[in-house]
XYZ file of C-alpha atoms in Angstrom:
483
model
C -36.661 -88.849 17.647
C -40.158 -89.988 16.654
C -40.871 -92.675 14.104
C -40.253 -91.749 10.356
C -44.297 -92.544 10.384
C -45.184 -90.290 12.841
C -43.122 -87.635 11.924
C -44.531 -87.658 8.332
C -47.837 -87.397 9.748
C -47.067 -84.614 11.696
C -45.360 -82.760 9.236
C -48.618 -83.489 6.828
C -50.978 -82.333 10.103
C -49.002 -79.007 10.141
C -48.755 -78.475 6.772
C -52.906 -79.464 6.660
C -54.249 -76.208 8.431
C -56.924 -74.286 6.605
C -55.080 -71.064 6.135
C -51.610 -73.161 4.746
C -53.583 -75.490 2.203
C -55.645 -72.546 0.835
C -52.511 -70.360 0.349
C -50.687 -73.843 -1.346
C -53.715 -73.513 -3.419
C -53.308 -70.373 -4.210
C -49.724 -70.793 -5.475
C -50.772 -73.944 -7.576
C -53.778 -71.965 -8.939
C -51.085 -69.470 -10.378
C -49.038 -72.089 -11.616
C -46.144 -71.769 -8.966
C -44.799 -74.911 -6.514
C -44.860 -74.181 -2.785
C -43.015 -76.688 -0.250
C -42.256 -76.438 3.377
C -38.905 -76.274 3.724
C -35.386 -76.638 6.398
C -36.021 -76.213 10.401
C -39.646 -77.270 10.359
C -39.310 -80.534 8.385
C -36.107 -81.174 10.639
C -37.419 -80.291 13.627
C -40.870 -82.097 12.853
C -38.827 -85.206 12.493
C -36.747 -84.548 15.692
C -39.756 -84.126 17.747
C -39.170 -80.612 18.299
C -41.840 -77.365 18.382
C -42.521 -75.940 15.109
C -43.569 -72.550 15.513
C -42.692 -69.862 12.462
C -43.065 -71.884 9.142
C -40.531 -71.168 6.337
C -41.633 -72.290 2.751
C -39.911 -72.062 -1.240
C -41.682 -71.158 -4.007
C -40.645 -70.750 -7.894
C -42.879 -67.414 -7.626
C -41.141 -64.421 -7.366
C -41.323 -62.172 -4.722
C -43.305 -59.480 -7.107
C -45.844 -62.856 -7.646
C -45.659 -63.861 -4.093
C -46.985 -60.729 -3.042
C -49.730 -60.920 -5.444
C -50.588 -63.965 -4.357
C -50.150 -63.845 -0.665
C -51.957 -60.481 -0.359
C -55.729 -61.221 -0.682
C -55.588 -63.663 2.249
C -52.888 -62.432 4.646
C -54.040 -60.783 7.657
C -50.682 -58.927 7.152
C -47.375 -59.151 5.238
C -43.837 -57.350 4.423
C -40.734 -57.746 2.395
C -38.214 -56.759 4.396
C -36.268 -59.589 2.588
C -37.313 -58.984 -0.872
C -33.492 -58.521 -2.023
C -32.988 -61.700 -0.873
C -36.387 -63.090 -2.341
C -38.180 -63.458 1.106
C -41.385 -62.188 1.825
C -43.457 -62.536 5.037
C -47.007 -62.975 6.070
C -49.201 -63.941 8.711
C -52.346 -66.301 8.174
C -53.941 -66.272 11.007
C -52.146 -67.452 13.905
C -49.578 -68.463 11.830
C -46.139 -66.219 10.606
C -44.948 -67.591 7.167
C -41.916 -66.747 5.392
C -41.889 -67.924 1.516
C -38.509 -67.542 -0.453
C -38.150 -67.893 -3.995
C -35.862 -70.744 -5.021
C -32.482 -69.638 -5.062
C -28.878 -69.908 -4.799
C -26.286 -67.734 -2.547
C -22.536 -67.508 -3.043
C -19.869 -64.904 -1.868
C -17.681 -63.725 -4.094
C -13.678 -63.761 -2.941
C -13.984 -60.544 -0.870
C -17.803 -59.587 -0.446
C -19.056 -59.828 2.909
C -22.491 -60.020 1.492
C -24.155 -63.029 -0.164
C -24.632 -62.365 -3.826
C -28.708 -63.765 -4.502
C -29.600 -65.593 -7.681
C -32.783 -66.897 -8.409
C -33.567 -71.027 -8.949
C -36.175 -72.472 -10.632
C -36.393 -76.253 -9.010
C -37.118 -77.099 -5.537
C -34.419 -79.850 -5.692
C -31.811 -76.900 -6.754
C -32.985 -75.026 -3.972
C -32.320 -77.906 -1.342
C -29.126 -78.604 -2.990
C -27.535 -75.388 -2.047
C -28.829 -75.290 1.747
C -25.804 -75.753 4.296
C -26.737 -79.050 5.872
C -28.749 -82.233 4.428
C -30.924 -82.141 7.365
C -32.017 -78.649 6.519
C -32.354 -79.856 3.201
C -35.698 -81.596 3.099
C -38.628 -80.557 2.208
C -42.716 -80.875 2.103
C -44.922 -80.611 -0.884
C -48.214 -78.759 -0.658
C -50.685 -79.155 -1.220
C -49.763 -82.862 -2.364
C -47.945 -83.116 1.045
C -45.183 -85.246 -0.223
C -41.840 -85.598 0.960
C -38.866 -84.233 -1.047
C -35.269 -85.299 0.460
C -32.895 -85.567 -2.450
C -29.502 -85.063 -0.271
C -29.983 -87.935 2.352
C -31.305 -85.574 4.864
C -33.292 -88.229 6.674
C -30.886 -90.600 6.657
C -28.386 -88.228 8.295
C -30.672 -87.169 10.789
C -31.466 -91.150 12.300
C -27.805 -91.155 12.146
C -27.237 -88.087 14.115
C -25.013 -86.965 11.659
C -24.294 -83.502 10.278
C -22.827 -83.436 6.783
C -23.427 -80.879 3.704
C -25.180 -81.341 0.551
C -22.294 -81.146 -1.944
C -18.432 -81.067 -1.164
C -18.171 -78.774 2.256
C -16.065 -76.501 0.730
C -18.194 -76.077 -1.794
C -20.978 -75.216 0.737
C -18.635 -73.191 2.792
C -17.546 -71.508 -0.336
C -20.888 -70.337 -1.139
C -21.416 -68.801 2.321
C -18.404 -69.446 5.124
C -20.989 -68.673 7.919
C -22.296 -72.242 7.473
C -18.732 -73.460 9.876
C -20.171 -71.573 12.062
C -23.895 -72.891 12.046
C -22.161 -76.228 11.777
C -20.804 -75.649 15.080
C -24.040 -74.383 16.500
C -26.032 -77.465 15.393
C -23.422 -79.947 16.891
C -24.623 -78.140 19.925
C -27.973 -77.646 19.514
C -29.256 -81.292 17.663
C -26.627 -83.043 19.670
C -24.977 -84.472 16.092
C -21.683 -85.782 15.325
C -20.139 -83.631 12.346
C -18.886 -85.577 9.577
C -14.884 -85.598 8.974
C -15.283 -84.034 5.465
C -16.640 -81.274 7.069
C -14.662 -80.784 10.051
C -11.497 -80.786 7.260
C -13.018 -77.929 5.911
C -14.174 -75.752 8.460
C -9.732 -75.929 9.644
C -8.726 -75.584 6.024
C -11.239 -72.909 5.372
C -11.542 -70.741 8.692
C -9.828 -67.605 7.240
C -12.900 -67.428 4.910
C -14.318 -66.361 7.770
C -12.918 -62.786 7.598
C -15.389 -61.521 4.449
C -18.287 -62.137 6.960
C -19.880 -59.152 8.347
C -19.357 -59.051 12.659
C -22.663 -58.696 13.243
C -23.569 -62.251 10.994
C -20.827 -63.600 13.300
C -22.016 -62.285 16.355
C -25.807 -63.683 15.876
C -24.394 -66.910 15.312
C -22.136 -67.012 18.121
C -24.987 -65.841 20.200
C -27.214 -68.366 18.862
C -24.604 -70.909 19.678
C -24.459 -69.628 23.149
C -28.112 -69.707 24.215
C -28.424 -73.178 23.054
C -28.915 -75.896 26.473
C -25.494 -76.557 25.907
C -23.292 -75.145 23.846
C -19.789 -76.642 25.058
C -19.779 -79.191 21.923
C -20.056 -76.583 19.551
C -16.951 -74.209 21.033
C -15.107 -77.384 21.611
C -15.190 -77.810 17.652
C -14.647 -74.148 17.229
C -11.295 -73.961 18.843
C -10.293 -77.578 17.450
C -11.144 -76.306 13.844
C -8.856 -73.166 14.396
C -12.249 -70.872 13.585
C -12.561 -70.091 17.409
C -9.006 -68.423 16.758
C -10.507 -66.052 13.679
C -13.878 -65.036 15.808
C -13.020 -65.354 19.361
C -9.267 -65.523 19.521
C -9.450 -64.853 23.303
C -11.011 -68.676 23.975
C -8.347 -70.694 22.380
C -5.576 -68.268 23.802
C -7.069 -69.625 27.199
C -5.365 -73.534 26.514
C -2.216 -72.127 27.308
C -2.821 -71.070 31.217
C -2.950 -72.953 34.031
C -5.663 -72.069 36.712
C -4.454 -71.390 40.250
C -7.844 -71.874 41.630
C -8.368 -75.641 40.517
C -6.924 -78.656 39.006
C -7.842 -78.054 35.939
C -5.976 -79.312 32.925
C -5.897 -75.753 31.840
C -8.065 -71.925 31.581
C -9.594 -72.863 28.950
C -11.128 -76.137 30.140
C -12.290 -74.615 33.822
C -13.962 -71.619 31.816
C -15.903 -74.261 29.786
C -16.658 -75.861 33.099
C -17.929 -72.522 34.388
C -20.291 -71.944 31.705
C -21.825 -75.669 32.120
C -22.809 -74.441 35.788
C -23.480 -71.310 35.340
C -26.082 -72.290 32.767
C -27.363 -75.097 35.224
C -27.469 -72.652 38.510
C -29.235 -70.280 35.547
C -31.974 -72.958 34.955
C -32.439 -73.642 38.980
C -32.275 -70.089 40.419
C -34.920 -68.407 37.756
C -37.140 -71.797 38.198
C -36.986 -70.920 42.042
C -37.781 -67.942 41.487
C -40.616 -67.983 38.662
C -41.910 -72.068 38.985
C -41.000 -71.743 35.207
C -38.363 -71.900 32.669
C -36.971 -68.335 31.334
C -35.444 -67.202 28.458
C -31.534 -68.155 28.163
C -29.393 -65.354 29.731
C -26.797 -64.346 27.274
C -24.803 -61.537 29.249
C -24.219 -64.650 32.550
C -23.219 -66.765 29.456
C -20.644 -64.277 27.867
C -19.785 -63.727 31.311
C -19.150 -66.997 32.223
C -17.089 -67.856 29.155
C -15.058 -64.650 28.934
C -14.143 -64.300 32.967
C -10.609 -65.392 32.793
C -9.509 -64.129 29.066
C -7.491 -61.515 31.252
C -4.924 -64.434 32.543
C -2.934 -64.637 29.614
C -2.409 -61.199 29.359
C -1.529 -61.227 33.684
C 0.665 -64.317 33.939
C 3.537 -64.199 36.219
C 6.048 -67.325 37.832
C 6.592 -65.856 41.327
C 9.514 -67.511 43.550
C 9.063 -71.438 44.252
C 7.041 -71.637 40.708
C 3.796 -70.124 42.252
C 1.719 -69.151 39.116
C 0.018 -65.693 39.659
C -2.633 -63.945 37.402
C -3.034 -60.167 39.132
C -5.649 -58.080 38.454
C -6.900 -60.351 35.430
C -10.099 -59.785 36.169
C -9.763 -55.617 35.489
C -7.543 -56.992 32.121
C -10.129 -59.172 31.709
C -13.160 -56.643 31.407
C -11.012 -54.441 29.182
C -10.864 -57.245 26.617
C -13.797 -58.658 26.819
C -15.224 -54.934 26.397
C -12.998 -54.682 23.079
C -13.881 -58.427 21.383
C -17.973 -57.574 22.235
C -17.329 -54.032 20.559
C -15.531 -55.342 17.789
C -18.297 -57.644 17.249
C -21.081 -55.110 17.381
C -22.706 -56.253 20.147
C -24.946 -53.553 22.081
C -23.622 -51.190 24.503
C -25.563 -52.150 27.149
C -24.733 -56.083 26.997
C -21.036 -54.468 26.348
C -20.967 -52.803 29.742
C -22.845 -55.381 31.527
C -20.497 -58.191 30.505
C -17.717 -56.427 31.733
C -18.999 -55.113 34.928
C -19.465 -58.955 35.567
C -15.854 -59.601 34.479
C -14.303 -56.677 36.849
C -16.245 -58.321 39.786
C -16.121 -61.943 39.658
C -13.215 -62.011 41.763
C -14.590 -59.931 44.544
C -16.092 -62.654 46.639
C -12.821 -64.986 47.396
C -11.292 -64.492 50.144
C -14.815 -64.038 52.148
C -14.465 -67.746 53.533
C -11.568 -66.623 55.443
C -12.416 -63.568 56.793
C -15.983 -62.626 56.660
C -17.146 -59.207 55.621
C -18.626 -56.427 57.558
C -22.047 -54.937 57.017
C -20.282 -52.234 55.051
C -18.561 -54.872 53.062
C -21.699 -56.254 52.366
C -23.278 -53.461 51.404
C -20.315 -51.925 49.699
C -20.647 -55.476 46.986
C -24.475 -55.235 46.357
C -23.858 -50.859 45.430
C -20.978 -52.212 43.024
C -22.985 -55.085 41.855
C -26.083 -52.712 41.081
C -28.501 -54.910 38.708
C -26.162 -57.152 38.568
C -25.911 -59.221 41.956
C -28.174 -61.738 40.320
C -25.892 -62.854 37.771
C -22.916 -62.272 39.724
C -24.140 -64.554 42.213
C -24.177 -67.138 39.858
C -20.985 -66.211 38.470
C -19.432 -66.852 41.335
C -20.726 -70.004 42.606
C -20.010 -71.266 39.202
C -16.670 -70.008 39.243
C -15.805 -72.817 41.827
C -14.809 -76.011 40.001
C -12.283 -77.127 42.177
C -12.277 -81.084 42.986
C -11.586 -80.635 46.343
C -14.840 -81.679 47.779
C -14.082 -79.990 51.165
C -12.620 -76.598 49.697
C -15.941 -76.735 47.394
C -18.176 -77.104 50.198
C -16.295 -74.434 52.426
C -16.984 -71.809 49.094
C -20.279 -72.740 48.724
C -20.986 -72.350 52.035
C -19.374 -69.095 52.290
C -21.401 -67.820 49.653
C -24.981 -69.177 51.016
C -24.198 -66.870 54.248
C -23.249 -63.831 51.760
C -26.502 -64.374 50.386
C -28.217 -64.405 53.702
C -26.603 -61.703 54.859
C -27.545 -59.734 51.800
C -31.040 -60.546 52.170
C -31.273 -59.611 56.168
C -29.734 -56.529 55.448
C -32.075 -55.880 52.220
C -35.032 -56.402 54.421
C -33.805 -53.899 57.186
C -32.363 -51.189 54.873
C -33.388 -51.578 51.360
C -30.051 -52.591 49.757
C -30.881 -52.575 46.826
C -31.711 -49.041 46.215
C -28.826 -47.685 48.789
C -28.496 -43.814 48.952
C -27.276 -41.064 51.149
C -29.850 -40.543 54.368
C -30.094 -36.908 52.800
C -30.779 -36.102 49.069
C -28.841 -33.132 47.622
C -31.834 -30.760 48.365
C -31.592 -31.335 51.503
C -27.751 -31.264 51.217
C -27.829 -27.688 49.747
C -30.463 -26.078 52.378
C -27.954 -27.587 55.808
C -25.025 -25.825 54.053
C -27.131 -23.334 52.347
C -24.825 -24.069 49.739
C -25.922 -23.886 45.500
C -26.329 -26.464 42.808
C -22.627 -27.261 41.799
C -19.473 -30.027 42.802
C -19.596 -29.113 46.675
C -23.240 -30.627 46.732
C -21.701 -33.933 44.892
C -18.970 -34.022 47.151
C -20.999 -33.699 50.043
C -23.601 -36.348 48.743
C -20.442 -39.128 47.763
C -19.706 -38.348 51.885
C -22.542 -39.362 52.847
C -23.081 -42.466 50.648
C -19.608 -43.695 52.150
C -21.354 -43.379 55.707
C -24.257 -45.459 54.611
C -22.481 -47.619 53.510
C -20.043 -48.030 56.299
C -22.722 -47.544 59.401
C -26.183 -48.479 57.554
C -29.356 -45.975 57.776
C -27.896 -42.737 60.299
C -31.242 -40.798 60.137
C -31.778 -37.262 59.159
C -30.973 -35.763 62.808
C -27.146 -37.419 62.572
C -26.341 -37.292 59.212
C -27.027 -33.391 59.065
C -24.776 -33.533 62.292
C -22.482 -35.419 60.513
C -22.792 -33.411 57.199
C -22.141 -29.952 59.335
C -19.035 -31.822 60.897
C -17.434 -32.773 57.239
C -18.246 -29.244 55.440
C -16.418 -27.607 58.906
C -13.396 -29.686 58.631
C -13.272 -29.430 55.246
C -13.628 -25.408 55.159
C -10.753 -24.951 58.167
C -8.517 -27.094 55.757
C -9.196 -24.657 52.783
């Protein structure tokens, strides 16, 4: 964190641009207050990029507009009902937010909006006091009336007012208060880890998808095992994600793991870490967060609890949890409103995660190979680091045996990408070729044909045209004399 100097300066550099000090002008011209306000002051002070500023105003939105208009290079009010209109200046995206004050009443799942008229009754109702400072312009003063700074050299999340006041007024906040832990790497106060337990069923009147951008928020963040550690100590985990806390009660036949739910945690960590080194391999840079190898990585054993069995001799089993596993994860992602595709993607990653164990004791075939890059599809990326993550046994040799195991998979799928273009794996003959060797129509016998064929490329690799015809001839024979 830099100096409380420093970052005052900063935050008085940023807020100093041209295009920011002549629209603060234009405000105070009109008689209205402007002030920077929430992530940039915070992050300003933590040393972090600002990009998008967010600022409060006593204007209006009808006034902002007015105001904002002349000089904007563009702007919209696709948040008008909720007093938020933004611009862009340049180089610069603003938003600006009249000063106001949100609360839920017992059953809306909607924030009811009500206008303020004082910056210091605008910071007072904000969910955290680190979010709750604010910048001046164009006098470029500080404004921190809740002990935001103070918090933030303590590394300390706590609310403005009571918490359950603040969770009253909007119960997402236990949420975002999990997400920060996480994210700013602060300890949450005891007042408000109380009242994110004794509050948690508030939780129902929010919307699923407010949930699910805040769980996903929480999940793209460098590490976001603090922040569902607090979520399943709190009880909320068991109101949003009921399938992570359900985990605690398994034990993991794989590893030595206290439990599910902790080796599941431990999965995520790597998979997030082989994330981080596999796309920097790849690119020399950092990418974006991947949120479908997160989900997948958190979700891939919710189908033990559902699977457990105590065999003879007290041997734990958890059968086909991974197919159990896919089906609920595919149901909680629904029921959250995530999108179809990261729906079926998730899954698909859940249903195969398992596929790979067992190769360290008796290694594939070519058609095996083949056989788990054509289920994989676009997915043998992420299942790839599924998988290796997936080992968090602390049996250093049985580790090193896995991992080895799975560095000759991936050699193996590479040789035989490079001789026979695995990844785009299809029948030697296309199914107009299929139709003019039988002379056959369009219709099921040309898919039936065409599914025989992919099951010989997989099983004997590239046959060219001359054999698989001969082959082809040979099925549609057989299978006519058995008609």
């Amino acid at each position: 964190m830099e100096s409380v100097a420093a970052a005052v300066t900063r935050l008085q550099t940023l807020a100093s641009d041209p295009a920011i000090l002549a629209l603060a002008e234009r405000f105070q011209s009109a008689g209205h207050e402007l002030a920077l306000v929430g992530g940039p002051v915070r992050d300003a002070f933590l040393g972090r990029p600002v990009n998008d500023l967010d600022f409060a105003t006593s204007a209006r939105p009808d006034d902002i507009i007015r105001i904002v208009g002349p000089v904007a290079d563009a702007h919209w009010d696709i948040g008008r009902a909720f007093g938020t209109i933004g611009a862009r200046l340049g180089g610069t995206t603003v938003e600006i937010t009249t000063y106001r004050s949100d609360a839920y009443g017992a059953d809306s799942r909607k924030p009811e909006v009500a206008f303020g008229d004082t910056l210091e009754g605008d910071l007072g109702r904000r969910d955290f006091t680190i979010n709750a400072m604010a910048l001046r312009v164009p006098e470029l003063t500080l404004v921190d009336p809740t002990g935001g700074l103070e918090d933030l050299l303590a590394h300390r999340l706590a609310t403005p007012g009571t918490a359950e006041a603040s969770f009253g007024d909007d119960p997402l906040r236990m949420l975002r208060a999990a997400r920060f832990a996480a994210q700013l790497e602060v300890e949450v106060d005891d007042a408000v880890v109380v009242a994110m337990h004794s509050m948690r069923e508030r939780l129902q009147i929010i919307s699923a998808e407010r949930v699910r951008d805040e769980l996903t928020k929480l999940l793209l963040t460098a590490a976001p095992r603090r922040g569902l550690e607090l979520l399943v100590a709190t009880g909320i985990a068991e109101v949003v994600l009921p399938e992570l806390p359900a985990l605690r009660l398994e034990v993991d036949e794989h590893a030595h793991h206290k439990d599910v739910y902790e080796h599941s945690l431990t999965v995520l960590d790597q998979a997030i870490e082989l994330e981080g080194e596999r796309a920097g391999a790849r690119s020399g840079s950092l990418t974006p967060p991947d949120l479908v190898l997160r989900l997948s990585a958190l979700l891939h054993d919710i189908g033990k609890p559902a699977t457990k069995r105590v065999e003879s001799g007290g041997v734990v089993t958890f059968h086909h949890h991974d197919v159990v596993g896919a089906k609920l994860a595919r149901k909680r992602l629904t029921a959250l409103r995530f999108d179809n595709d990261t729906i079926k993607r998730v899954s698909r990653l859940i249903e195969l995660h398992l596929r790979f164990f067992g190769y360290s004791d008796a290694p594939w075939t070519d058609s095996g190979v083949r056989r788990y890059v054509r289920d994989a599809e676009d997915e043998l990326e992420r299942l790839h680091i599924l998988t290796r993550a997936d080992v968090t046994t602390r049996n250093r040799r049985k580790a090193a045996r896995l991992r080895g195991a799975y560095d000759e998979l991936e050699e193996r799928i590479a040789r035989l990408a490079e001789q026979e273009e695995l990844a785009a794996i299809r029948p030697d003959l296309d199914g107009e070729r299929i139709m003019a060797v039988l002379d056959v129509p369009p219709g099921p016998l040309v898919g039936e044909a065409y599914r025989f064929l992919l099951e010989l490329r997989l099983d004997e690799g590239p046959l060219g045209d001359e054999e698989a015809e001969r082959r082809l001839r040979r099925w549609f024979e057989s299978r006519e004399a058995s008609d």
